[in-house]
Coordinates of C-alpha atoms and ligand atoms in Angstrom, one line a residue:
M22 CA 34.1 93.7 -45.4
K23 CA 35.1 93.4 -49.1
K24 CA 32.5 96.1 -49.8
D25 CA 34.1 98.3 -47.1
A26 CA 37.5 98.0 -48.7
N27 CA 36.3 99.4 -52.0
K28 CA 34.4 102.1 -50.3
S29 CA 35.8 105.7 -51.1
P30 CA 36.7 107.9 -48.1
S31 CA 34.0 110.3 -46.8
P32 CA 34.3 114.0 -47.9
A33 CA 34.9 115.1 -44.3
K34 CA 37.8 112.7 -44.0
L35 CA 39.1 113.8 -47.4
R36 CA 39.0 117.5 -46.4
R37 CA 40.8 116.7 -43.1
H38 CA 43.4 114.8 -45.0
T39 CA 43.9 117.7 -47.5
E40 CA 44.0 120.3 -44.8
K41 CA 46.7 118.2 -43.0
A42 CA 48.8 117.9 -46.1
L43 CA 48.4 121.6 -46.8
L44 CA 49.5 122.4 -43.3
A45 CA 52.6 120.2 -43.7
S46 CA 53.5 121.8 -47.0
E47 CA 53.0 125.3 -45.6
E48 CA 55.3 124.4 -42.7
R49 CA 57.9 123.1 -45.1
Y50 CA 57.7 126.2 -47.2
R51 CA 57.8 128.4 -44.1
R52 CA 61.0 126.7 -43.0
L53 CA 62.6 127.1 -46.4
F54 CA 61.5 130.7 -46.5
E55 CA 63.0 131.5 -43.0
K56 CA 66.2 129.5 -43.2
S57 CA 67.1 130.4 -46.8
H58 CA 70.5 132.1 -47.4
D59 CA 68.9 133.8 -50.4
A60 CA 66.6 136.8 -49.8
I61 CA 63.1 135.7 -50.7
M62 CA 60.3 138.3 -51.0
T63 CA 57.0 138.8 -52.7
L64 CA 55.9 141.8 -54.8
E65 CA 52.4 142.6 -55.7
P66 CA 50.8 144.7 -58.4
P67 CA 50.1 147.5 -59.0
S68 CA 52.8 149.3 -57.0
W69 CA 55.2 146.2 -57.1
K70 CA 56.3 147.0 -53.5
F71 CA 57.7 144.2 -51.4
T72 CA 54.9 142.7 -49.4
T73 CA 56.9 140.0 -47.5
G74 CA 60.6 139.4 -46.9
N75 CA 62.3 136.5 -45.2
P76 CA 65.0 137.0 -42.5
A77 CA 67.8 136.7 -45.2
A78 CA 66.1 139.6 -47.1
I79 CA 65.9 141.8 -43.9
A80 CA 69.6 141.1 -43.2
M81 CA 70.7 141.6 -46.9
F82 CA 69.0 145.0 -47.2
K83 CA 70.0 146.0 -43.6
A84 CA 66.5 146.6 -42.5
K85 CA 65.6 146.5 -38.7
N86 CA 62.7 144.1 -39.2
E87 CA 60.2 142.9 -41.8
A88 CA 57.9 145.9 -41.1
E89 CA 60.7 148.4 -42.0
F90 CA 61.6 146.3 -45.1
V91 CA 58.1 146.1 -46.6
S92 CA 57.4 149.8 -45.9
C93 CA 60.4 150.7 -48.0
E94 CA 59.8 152.4 -51.4
P95 CA 61.3 150.0 -54.1
W96 CA 63.4 152.9 -55.6
K97 CA 65.3 153.0 -52.3
L98 CA 66.6 149.4 -52.8
S99 CA 68.4 150.1 -56.1
P100 CA 70.8 152.8 -57.2
E101 CA 69.4 155.3 -59.7
R102 CA 71.0 153.5 -62.7
Q103 CA 72.1 150.0 -63.5
P104 CA 75.6 149.3 -65.0
D105 CA 74.1 149.4 -68.6
G106 CA 73.1 153.1 -67.9
R107 CA 69.3 152.4 -67.8
L108 CA 67.3 154.0 -65.0
S109 CA 66.7 151.3 -62.3
D110 CA 63.0 152.2 -62.1
E111 CA 62.3 151.9 -65.8
K112 CA 64.4 148.7 -66.1
S113 CA 62.7 147.0 -63.1
Q114 CA 59.3 147.6 -64.7
A115 CA 60.6 145.8 -67.8
M116 CA 61.9 142.9 -65.8
I117 CA 58.7 142.6 -63.9
A118 CA 56.6 142.7 -67.1
K119 CA 58.8 140.0 -68.6
A120 CA 58.4 137.8 -65.6
M121 CA 54.7 138.2 -65.6
R122 CA 54.5 137.6 -69.3
E123 CA 56.8 134.5 -69.4
G124 CA 56.4 133.1 -65.9
S125 CA 59.9 133.8 -64.7
N126 CA 62.9 136.1 -65.4
F127 CA 66.5 135.6 -64.2
F128 CA 68.9 138.5 -64.4
E129 CA 71.8 140.3 -62.6
W130 CA 70.9 143.5 -60.7
I131 CA 72.7 146.1 -58.6
H132 CA 70.8 146.5 -55.3
K133 CA 71.2 149.1 -52.6
R134 CA 71.0 148.4 -48.8
L135 CA 69.2 150.8 -46.5
N136 CA 72.6 152.0 -45.3
G137 CA 73.3 153.1 -48.9
E138 CA 75.9 150.3 -49.7
E139 CA 75.5 148.9 -53.2
F140 CA 76.0 145.2 -54.1
P141 CA 75.7 142.9 -57.1
A142 CA 73.0 140.2 -57.1
T143 CA 71.2 137.7 -59.2
V144 CA 67.5 138.0 -59.2
L145 CA 64.9 135.3 -60.1
L146 CA 61.4 136.6 -60.5
S147 CA 58.7 133.9 -60.5
R148 CA 55.1 134.5 -61.2
V149 CA 52.8 133.0 -58.6
E150 CA 49.0 132.5 -59.2
Q151 CA 46.8 132.4 -56.2
D152 CA 43.0 132.6 -56.2
K153 CA 43.0 134.2 -59.7
F154 CA 45.5 136.7 -58.4
S155 CA 49.0 137.0 -59.8
F156 CA 52.0 138.3 -57.9
L157 CA 55.8 137.7 -58.0
Q158 CA 58.2 136.0 -55.8
A159 CA 61.8 137.3 -56.0
T160 CA 64.8 135.3 -55.0
V161 CA 67.8 137.5 -54.6
R162 CA 71.4 136.2 -54.1
D163 CA 74.2 138.5 -53.1
I164 CA 77.1 137.7 -55.5
T165 CA 79.7 140.2 -54.1
G166 CA 82.2 137.4 -53.2
Q167 CA 81.7 135.7 -56.6
K168 CA 82.2 139.0 -58.5
R169 CA 85.4 139.8 -56.5
A170 CA 86.8 136.3 -57.3
E171 CA 85.8 136.7 -61.0
E172 CA 87.5 140.1 -61.1
A173 CA 90.7 138.8 -59.4
L174 CA 90.8 135.9 -61.8
L175 CA 90.3 138.3 -64.8
E176 CA 93.0 140.6 -63.4
S177 CA 95.6 137.8 -62.9
K178 CA 94.7 136.4 -66.4
A179 CA 95.2 139.9 -67.9
L180 CA 98.5 140.2 -66.0
V181 CA 99.8 136.8 -67.4
E182 CA 98.6 137.7 -70.8
A183 CA 100.4 141.1 -70.6
V184 CA 103.6 139.4 -69.6
V185 CA 103.4 136.8 -72.3
E186 CA 102.5 139.4 -74.9
N187 CA 105.2 141.9 -74.0
I188 CA 108.1 139.6 -73.3
P189 CA 110.7 139.9 -76.1
L190 CA 110.9 136.1 -76.5
M191 CA 108.7 133.9 -78.7
I192 CA 106.2 132.1 -76.5
F193 CA 103.9 129.4 -77.8
L194 CA 101.5 126.8 -76.4
K195 CA 100.6 123.7 -78.3
E196 CA 97.8 121.2 -77.6
A197 CA 99.5 117.9 -76.5
T198 CA 97.3 115.8 -78.7
D199 CA 97.7 117.3 -82.2
L200 CA 100.4 119.9 -81.5
R201 CA 98.3 122.7 -82.8
F202 CA 99.1 126.2 -81.6
V203 CA 96.7 127.6 -79.0
I204 CA 98.7 130.6 -77.8
F205 CA 101.2 132.7 -79.7
N206 CA 102.6 136.0 -78.5
R207 CA 103.6 139.1 -80.4
A208 CA 107.3 138.4 -80.4
G209 CA 106.4 135.0 -82.0
E210 CA 104.3 136.7 -84.7
E211 CA 107.2 139.1 -85.5
L212 CA 109.8 136.4 -85.6
L213 CA 107.9 134.0 -87.8
G214 CA 106.3 136.7 -89.9
Y215 CA 102.8 135.4 -89.6
D216 CA 99.9 137.0 -87.7
R217 CA 98.2 135.2 -84.9
K218 CA 95.1 134.4 -86.8
T219 CA 97.1 132.4 -89.3
L220 CA 99.1 130.7 -86.6
L221 CA 96.5 129.6 -84.1
G222 CA 94.9 126.2 -84.8
K223 CA 97.8 125.3 -87.2
N224 CA 100.7 122.9 -86.4
D225 CA 104.3 122.9 -87.6
L226 CA 103.5 120.8 -90.6
D227 CA 101.2 123.6 -91.9
L228 CA 103.9 126.3 -91.4
F229 CA 107.4 124.9 -92.1
P230 CA 109.2 122.8 -94.7
P231 CA 108.6 119.1 -94.0
E232 CA 112.1 118.3 -92.8
Q233 CA 112.1 121.1 -90.3
A234 CA 108.5 120.4 -89.1
A235 CA 109.5 116.8 -88.5
H236 CA 112.4 118.0 -86.3
F237 CA 110.2 120.3 -84.3
V238 CA 107.6 117.5 -83.8
A239 CA 110.3 115.0 -82.7
K240 CA 111.5 117.5 -80.1
D241 CA 108.0 118.2 -78.9
R242 CA 107.3 114.5 -78.5
E243 CA 110.5 114.0 -76.5
V244 CA 109.1 116.4 -74.0
L245 CA 105.6 115.2 -74.0
D246 CA 106.6 111.5 -73.8
G247 CA 108.5 112.4 -70.6
K248 CA 112.0 111.7 -71.9
A249 CA 113.1 115.2 -70.8
A250 CA 111.4 117.4 -68.2
L251 CA 112.9 120.5 -69.9
L252 CA 114.4 120.3 -73.3
D253 CA 117.1 122.9 -73.9
I254 CA 118.0 123.4 -77.6
P255 CA 120.9 126.0 -77.6
E256 CA 121.1 126.4 -81.4
E257 CA 118.1 125.6 -83.5
P258 CA 117.9 126.8 -87.1
I259 CA 114.5 127.9 -88.4
L260 CA 113.2 129.1 -91.8
T261 CA 110.8 132.0 -91.2
A262 CA 108.4 133.7 -93.6
K263 CA 109.9 137.2 -93.6
K264 CA 113.3 137.1 -91.9
G265 CA 114.5 134.0 -93.7
R266 CA 116.9 131.7 -91.8
R267 CA 117.2 132.5 -88.1
L268 CA 119.0 130.8 -85.2
L269 CA 117.0 130.2 -82.0
H270 CA 117.7 129.1 -78.5
T271 CA 114.6 127.1 -77.6
R272 CA 113.3 125.6 -74.3
K273 CA 110.4 123.3 -74.2
V274 CA 108.4 122.0 -71.2
C275 CA 105.3 119.8 -70.8
I276 CA 102.3 121.3 -69.0
R277 CA 100.1 118.8 -67.2
G278 CA 96.5 118.9 -66.0
A279 CA 95.4 118.5 -62.3
D280 CA 95.0 114.8 -63.0
G281 CA 98.6 114.5 -64.2
T282 CA 97.9 114.0 -67.9
T283 CA 99.9 115.9 -70.5
K284 CA 97.8 118.9 -71.7
Y285 CA 100.1 121.3 -73.5
L286 CA 103.6 121.9 -74.7
L287 CA 105.0 125.3 -73.7
G288 CA 107.9 126.6 -75.9
I289 CA 110.1 129.7 -75.3
S290 CA 112.5 130.7 -78.1
E291 CA 115.1 133.5 -78.2
D292 CA 116.3 134.8 -81.5
I293 CA 120.1 134.5 -81.2
T294 CA 121.0 135.2 -84.8
E295 CA 122.5 138.6 -84.3
R296 CA 124.4 137.6 -81.1
K297 CA 125.9 134.6 -82.8
Q298 CA 126.9 136.7 -85.8
A299 CA 128.6 139.3 -83.5
E300 CA 130.4 136.5 -81.7
A301 CA 131.6 135.0 -85.0
E302 CA 132.8 138.5 -86.1
I303 CA 134.7 139.1 -82.9
R304 CA 136.3 135.6 -83.2
K305 CA 137.3 136.5 -86.8
L306 CA 138.6 139.8 -85.7
N307 CA 140.7 138.2 -83.0
E308 CA 142.1 135.7 -85.5
T309 CA 143.0 138.6 -87.9
L310 CA 144.9 140.3 -85.1
E311 CA 146.8 137.2 -84.1
Q312 CA 147.5 136.8 -87.8
R313 CA 149.0 140.3 -88.0
V314 CA 151.3 139.7 -85.0
H315 CA 152.4 136.5 -86.6
E316 CA 153.1 138.3 -90.0
R317 CA 155.0 141.1 -88.3
T318 CA 157.1 138.7 -86.3
T319 CA 158.0 136.8 -89.5
E320 CA 158.7 140.1 -91.3
L321 CA 160.9 141.2 -88.5
A322 CA 162.8 137.9 -88.4
R323 CA 163.4 138.2 -92.2
A324 CA 164.5 141.8 -91.9
N325 CA 166.9 140.9 -89.1
Q326 CA 168.4 138.1 -91.1
E327 CA 168.8 140.3 -94.1
L328 CA 170.6 142.9 -92.0
E329 CA 172.9 140.3 -90.5
T330 CA 173.8 139.0 -94.0
L331 CA 174.4 142.6 -95.1
I332 CA 176.7 143.3 -92.1
R333 CA 178.6 140.1 -92.7
I334 CA 179.1 140.7 -96.4
A335 CA 179.9 144.4 -95.9
S336 CA 182.4 143.8 -93.2
H337 CA 184.0 141.0 -95.2
D338 CA 184.2 143.1 -98.4
L339 CA 185.5 146.2 -96.5
R340 CA 188.4 144.1 -95.2
S341 CA 189.9 143.6 -98.7
P342 CA 190.4 147.3 -99.6
L343 CA 191.9 147.7 -96.1
V344 CA 194.4 145.0 -96.9
N345 CA 195.1 146.9 -100.1
I346 CA 195.7 150.2 -98.4
Q347 CA 198.0 148.5 -95.9
G348 CA 199.9 146.9 -98.8
F349 CA 200.4 150.3 -100.5
C350 CA 201.4 151.8 -97.2
Q351 CA 204.2 149.3 -97.0
L352 CA 205.3 150.3 -100.5
L353 CA 205.3 153.9 -99.4
N354 CA 207.4 153.0 -96.4
K355 CA 209.8 151.3 -98.8
A356 CA 209.9 154.5 -100.9
C357 CA 210.7 156.5 -97.7
A358 CA 213.5 154.1 -97.0
S359 CA 214.9 154.7 -100.5
I360 CA 214.8 158.4 -99.9
T361 CA 216.7 157.9 -96.6
S362 CA 219.4 156.0 -98.5
L363 CA 219.5 158.8 -101.2
L364 CA 219.9 161.4 -98.5
A365 CA 223.0 159.5 -97.3
D366 CA 224.7 160.4 -100.6
V367 CA 227.1 163.3 -99.7
S368 CA 227.3 164.5 -103.3
L369 CA 223.7 165.6 -103.3
P370 CA 223.2 169.3 -103.6
D371 CA 221.8 171.0 -100.4
E372 CA 218.6 172.2 -102.1
A373 CA 217.7 168.8 -103.4
R374 CA 218.6 167.2 -100.0
Q375 CA 216.2 169.7 -98.2
T376 CA 213.4 169.0 -100.6
L377 CA 213.8 165.3 -100.3
A378 CA 213.9 165.4 -96.5
A379 CA 210.7 167.5 -96.3
S380 CA 208.9 165.1 -98.7
R381 CA 210.0 162.1 -96.7
E382 CA 208.7 163.7 -93.5
K383 CA 205.3 164.4 -95.1
A384 CA 205.0 160.9 -96.5
E385 CA 205.9 159.3 -93.2
K386 CA 203.3 161.4 -91.4
S387 CA 200.6 160.5 -93.9
I388 CA 201.5 156.9 -93.6
R389 CA 201.1 157.1 -89.8
F390 CA 197.6 158.7 -90.3
I391 CA 196.6 156.1 -92.9
N392 CA 197.7 153.3 -90.6
A393 CA 195.8 154.7 -87.6
G394 CA 192.7 155.0 -89.8
V395 CA 193.1 151.5 -91.1
E396 CA 193.5 150.1 -87.6
K397 CA 190.4 152.0 -86.4
M398 CA 188.4 150.8 -89.5
N399 CA 189.7 147.3 -88.9
S400 CA 188.5 147.3 -85.3
L401 CA 185.1 148.7 -86.2
I402 CA 184.7 146.0 -88.8
G403 CA 185.7 143.5 -86.1
G404 CA 183.0 144.9 -83.8
L405 CA 180.4 144.6 -86.6
L406 CA 181.4 141.0 -87.3
R407 CA 181.2 140.1 -83.6
L408 CA 177.7 141.6 -83.4
S409 CA 176.5 139.8 -86.5
R410 CA 177.8 136.5 -85.1
L411 CA 175.9 137.1 -81.9
G412 CA 172.5 137.2 -83.6
R413 CA 173.1 133.9 -85.4
A414 CA 174.5 131.6 -82.8
P415 CA 171.9 129.6 -80.9
L416 CA 171.7 130.0 -77.1
V417 CA 173.1 127.2 -75.1
L418 CA 171.2 127.5 -71.9
Q419 CA 172.5 125.9 -68.7
S420 CA 172.5 126.5 -65.0
L421 CA 175.4 128.9 -64.3
D422 CA 177.4 129.1 -61.1
M423 CA 178.0 132.9 -61.5
N424 CA 180.9 132.9 -59.0
V425 CA 182.8 130.4 -61.1
L426 CA 182.1 132.3 -64.2
L427 CA 183.2 135.7 -62.7
N428 CA 186.4 134.1 -61.5
T429 CA 187.3 133.2 -65.1
V430 CA 186.4 136.7 -66.3
V431 CA 188.6 138.4 -63.6
E432 CA 191.5 136.0 -64.2
A433 CA 191.5 136.7 -67.9
M434 CA 191.8 140.4 -67.1
T435 CA 194.5 140.1 -64.5
F436 CA 197.0 142.0 -66.6
Q437 CA 194.8 145.1 -67.1
I438 CA 193.6 145.0 -63.5
R439 CA 197.2 145.0 -62.2
A440 CA 198.3 147.6 -64.6
A441 CA 195.6 149.9 -63.4
A442 CA 196.3 148.9 -59.8
A443 CA 192.5 148.4 -59.5
D444 CA 190.7 146.8 -56.6
V445 CA 188.1 144.3 -58.0
T446 CA 185.7 142.5 -55.6
V447 CA 183.2 139.8 -56.6
E448 CA 180.5 139.2 -53.9
T449 CA 178.6 135.9 -53.6
L450 CA 176.4 135.8 -56.6
P451 CA 173.0 134.1 -57.2
D452 CA 172.9 131.5 -60.0
C453 CA 171.0 131.9 -63.3
R454 CA 170.2 130.0 -66.4
A455 CA 171.9 131.3 -69.4
D456 CA 174.6 130.8 -72.2
A457 CA 178.0 130.6 -70.4
A458 CA 180.1 132.0 -73.3
L459 CA 177.8 134.9 -73.9
I460 CA 177.5 135.8 -70.2
N461 CA 181.3 135.7 -70.0
Q462 CA 181.4 138.2 -72.8
V463 CA 178.8 140.5 -71.0
F464 CA 180.8 140.7 -67.7
S465 CA 184.2 141.0 -69.6
N466 CA 182.9 144.0 -71.5
L467 CA 181.5 145.6 -68.4
L468 CA 184.6 145.0 -66.3
D469 CA 186.8 146.1 -69.2
N470 CA 184.8 149.4 -69.4
A471 CA 185.2 149.9 -65.6
V472 CA 189.0 149.7 -66.1
K473 CA 189.0 151.8 -69.3
Y474 CA 186.9 154.6 -67.9
R475 CA 188.4 154.8 -64.4
D476 CA 189.1 158.2 -62.9
P477 CA 192.9 158.9 -62.9
A478 CA 192.3 161.0 -59.8
R479 CA 191.6 158.0 -57.6
R480 CA 192.2 154.3 -57.4
L481 CA 189.6 152.2 -59.2
R482 CA 187.4 150.2 -57.0
A483 CA 185.1 147.8 -58.9
R484 CA 182.5 145.6 -57.2
I485 CA 180.3 142.9 -58.8
W486 CA 177.3 141.9 -56.9
G487 CA 173.9 140.2 -57.4
R488 CA 170.5 139.7 -55.9
H489 CA 167.9 136.9 -56.0
P490 CA 164.5 137.5 -57.8
G491 CA 162.1 139.7 -55.9
W492 CA 164.7 142.2 -54.9
G493 CA 163.5 145.8 -54.7
R494 CA 162.3 147.9 -57.7
R495 CA 164.3 149.6 -60.4
P496 CA 163.4 151.8 -63.4
G497 CA 162.3 149.9 -66.4
W498 CA 161.7 146.8 -64.4
D499 CA 158.2 145.2 -64.3
C500 CA 156.8 142.7 -61.9
R501 CA 157.3 139.7 -64.0
E502 CA 161.0 140.4 -64.2
K503 CA 161.1 141.2 -60.5
D504 CA 159.7 137.8 -59.7
A505 CA 161.5 135.5 -62.2
H506 CA 164.9 137.2 -62.8
T507 CA 168.1 137.6 -60.8
V508 CA 169.8 141.0 -60.9
Y509 CA 173.5 141.6 -61.3
C510 CA 175.5 144.9 -61.1
V511 CA 179.0 145.9 -62.1
E512 CA 179.7 149.0 -60.0
D513 CA 182.7 151.3 -60.2
N514 CA 184.0 154.6 -58.8
G515 CA 185.2 155.8 -62.3
L516 CA 184.4 158.8 -64.5
G517 CA 180.7 158.2 -64.6
V518 CA 178.3 158.8 -67.5
A519 CA 176.5 162.2 -67.9
P520 CA 172.7 161.9 -67.9
E521 CA 172.4 162.9 -71.6
H522 CA 174.5 159.9 -72.6
Q523 CA 173.0 157.3 -70.4
Q524 CA 170.5 156.1 -73.0
K525 CA 172.7 156.5 -76.0
I526 CA 175.8 154.6 -74.8
W527 CA 173.8 151.4 -75.6
D528 CA 173.6 152.3 -79.3
L529 CA 176.0 150.8 -81.8
F530 CA 179.2 152.9 -82.3
Y531 CA 178.0 155.6 -79.9
R532 CA 180.7 157.2 -77.8
P533 CA 180.5 160.6 -76.1
N534 CA 182.1 163.3 -78.1
H535 CA 185.0 164.1 -75.9
Q536 CA 186.6 160.7 -76.3
E537 CA 186.0 160.3 -80.0
N538 CA 189.7 159.5 -80.7
G539 CA 190.4 157.4 -77.6
A540 CA 190.3 153.6 -77.3
G541 CA 187.1 151.6 -78.0
E542 CA 184.7 151.2 -80.8
G543 CA 181.3 151.9 -79.2
V544 CA 180.3 148.3 -79.6
G545 CA 180.8 146.8 -76.1
L546 CA 177.6 147.9 -74.5
T547 CA 175.5 147.2 -77.6
V548 CA 176.8 143.6 -77.4
V549 CA 175.9 143.5 -73.6
Q550 CA 172.4 144.7 -74.3
Q551 CA 171.9 142.2 -77.2
I552 CA 173.0 139.3 -75.2
V553 CA 170.9 140.1 -72.1
E554 CA 167.8 140.8 -74.2
R555 CA 168.2 137.5 -76.1
H556 CA 167.9 135.9 -72.7
G557 CA 164.7 137.9 -71.9
G558 CA 166.5 140.2 -69.5
K559 CA 167.0 144.0 -69.4
V560 CA 170.0 146.4 -68.9
W561 CA 170.2 149.9 -67.5
V562 CA 172.7 152.2 -65.9
E563 CA 172.7 154.5 -62.9
S564 CA 175.6 156.9 -62.9
E565 CA 176.9 160.3 -61.7
V566 CA 179.8 162.1 -63.4
G567 CA 182.8 162.2 -61.0
K568 CA 181.4 159.5 -58.7
G569 CA 181.0 156.3 -60.7
S570 CA 178.5 154.0 -62.4
R571 CA 176.3 151.0 -61.7
F572 CA 175.6 148.9 -64.8
F573 CA 172.6 146.6 -64.0
L574 CA 171.4 143.5 -65.9
T575 CA 168.7 140.9 -65.2
L576 CA 168.9 137.2 -66.2
P577 CA 166.4 134.3 -65.9
A578 CA 166.6 132.7 -62.5
D579 CA 165.3 129.3 -63.6
E580 CA 164.7 127.1 -66.6
K581 CA 160.9 127.9 -67.0
E582 CA 161.6 131.6 -67.4
A583 CA 164.6 131.3 -69.8
K584 CA 163.8 132.4 -73.3
P585 CA 165.6 130.6 -76.1
Ligands
ADP14 P1 183.6 151.6 -76.0 O1 184.0 151.3 -74.7 O2 184.2 150.8 -77.0 O3 183.5 153.1 -76.3 P2 181.0 150.8 -75.1 O4 179.8 150.5 -75.9 O5 181.6 149.7 -74.3 O6 182.1 151.2 -76.2 O7 180.8 152.0 -74.3 C1 180.2 153.1 -74.8 C2 180.5 154.4 -74.0 O8 179.9 154.3 -72.8 C3 182.0 154.5 -73.8 O9 182.6 155.2 -74.8 C4 182.0 155.3 -72.5 O10 181.9 156.7 -72.8 C5 180.8 154.9 -71.8 N1 181.1 154.0 -70.7 C6 181.0 152.6 -70.8 N2 181.2 152.1 -69.6 C7 181.6 153.1 -68.8 C8 182.0 153.1 -67.4 N3 182.1 152.0 -66.6 N4 182.2 154.3 -66.8 C9 182.1 155.5 -67.6 N5 181.7 155.5 -68.9 C10 181.5 154.3 -69.5

């Protein structure tokens, strides 16, 4: 038995065993050949035509069956030239020769299906030795899908690169580990004044002064350590190689890998130097304007004060020569009285009497003229003084019951009103906030004018009325006034003011020509205008000669709108 165990198998048994193993291996190979997704075919010398083709090869090349496939001329299964420009025939000979020489050859190839459609493929040519005969086995894989995906990937990569490259903002990407630059766009090169070759692979410490580099690194770390998802640095100074000191607005974010680990730091910086300079200049310009307004206001206030002083001094100084003139007039009057007593002397010769009488008459006439002139001058100076006092006195603002105030005004004028047999009506008036004494002056002047400039042809009817803010629209009256001011009107049926005088009557000493010698100084309306404007209001007149006038004025309706 022992002997049997060591006994080698008989040759017949060995052959049977080998044949069985061979059959099994052939079966495995056949299955692989038939089920493979890759096209598998054999080519044999010397024509190197395909001699077999698996079902995948038949389907790939769109042949009806294996017979049609193997009967095909090889040149029909490739386009005339390959992408490198070489003739497919010539190149395939070279590929085959290499595979035969080296045992195998792997390469990319453009094939052609029998319907003429071309497709990219990888080809593996393997030399097979059988019974001293060498042939080739080709494994062809259609890589159309892979090529398309690669192209799409390249295209989207090119797109992203084009955007990054052309965007007018500095874009950079740093490795999270050592903060070295791995991407830098054109705007970044221009801003920093270095070319990309210099920048890539470097970090901030290689490029900037130590203090500045330390600041950048600290900010990068803040983002990478997760302290801020997005770091916004609105104004970041930077010292660049060519442009010197610039001001940036920088945003930094952390880029993570699929596994969540920090991979890169992405930075986007905008050069805001020029914008900030422009903003500063505009601010400076605005200030200089404001400054000019302030200077002019101060200048105007000073000029006004000087003018007031001048008026005060002039009016005061003009008064003394007037007193002198009046004094000498009195002396002249006395001289006239002496002449009168001389004339009483009966012994006086007739000729002398006549001469003396004529001289006395002339002197008395001159004295009358001088006196009238002096009086006129005196009243003008009085007007000037009143006006100069107006500018200086501070406003005492209070809520005014205008009906009470107008009662006082009308009462004070009772004598003139009666003398003129005038009919004066005061309607219910809205209140305002103003200086009582000054507003009394305003209405006194206006009512006095109504009486003075009445039409002798008819009985004077004067009416004082008022409206609350928001009443109608009038010339020279803007919305602000309309909303915050009350309106008052002194209306009469007097002589009226001709259109050409309606603006000028507000000027100091202005009186229409025809009444040059009549009563009045031409100061009353100027005083009215000054007072109303000091309160922030406006005055205007509507009038028609022969019919009458309406003198309007606005005053602040409440405390907020009152101007000191
Ligand atoms: P004055 O009355 O002293 O002349 P005003 O400044 O008060 O000075 O008036 C200026 C001029 O305006 C007057 O001379 C007069 O011609 C005209 N005026 C003023 N009020 C009236 C009025 N109610 N009716 C007609 N004319 C007027």
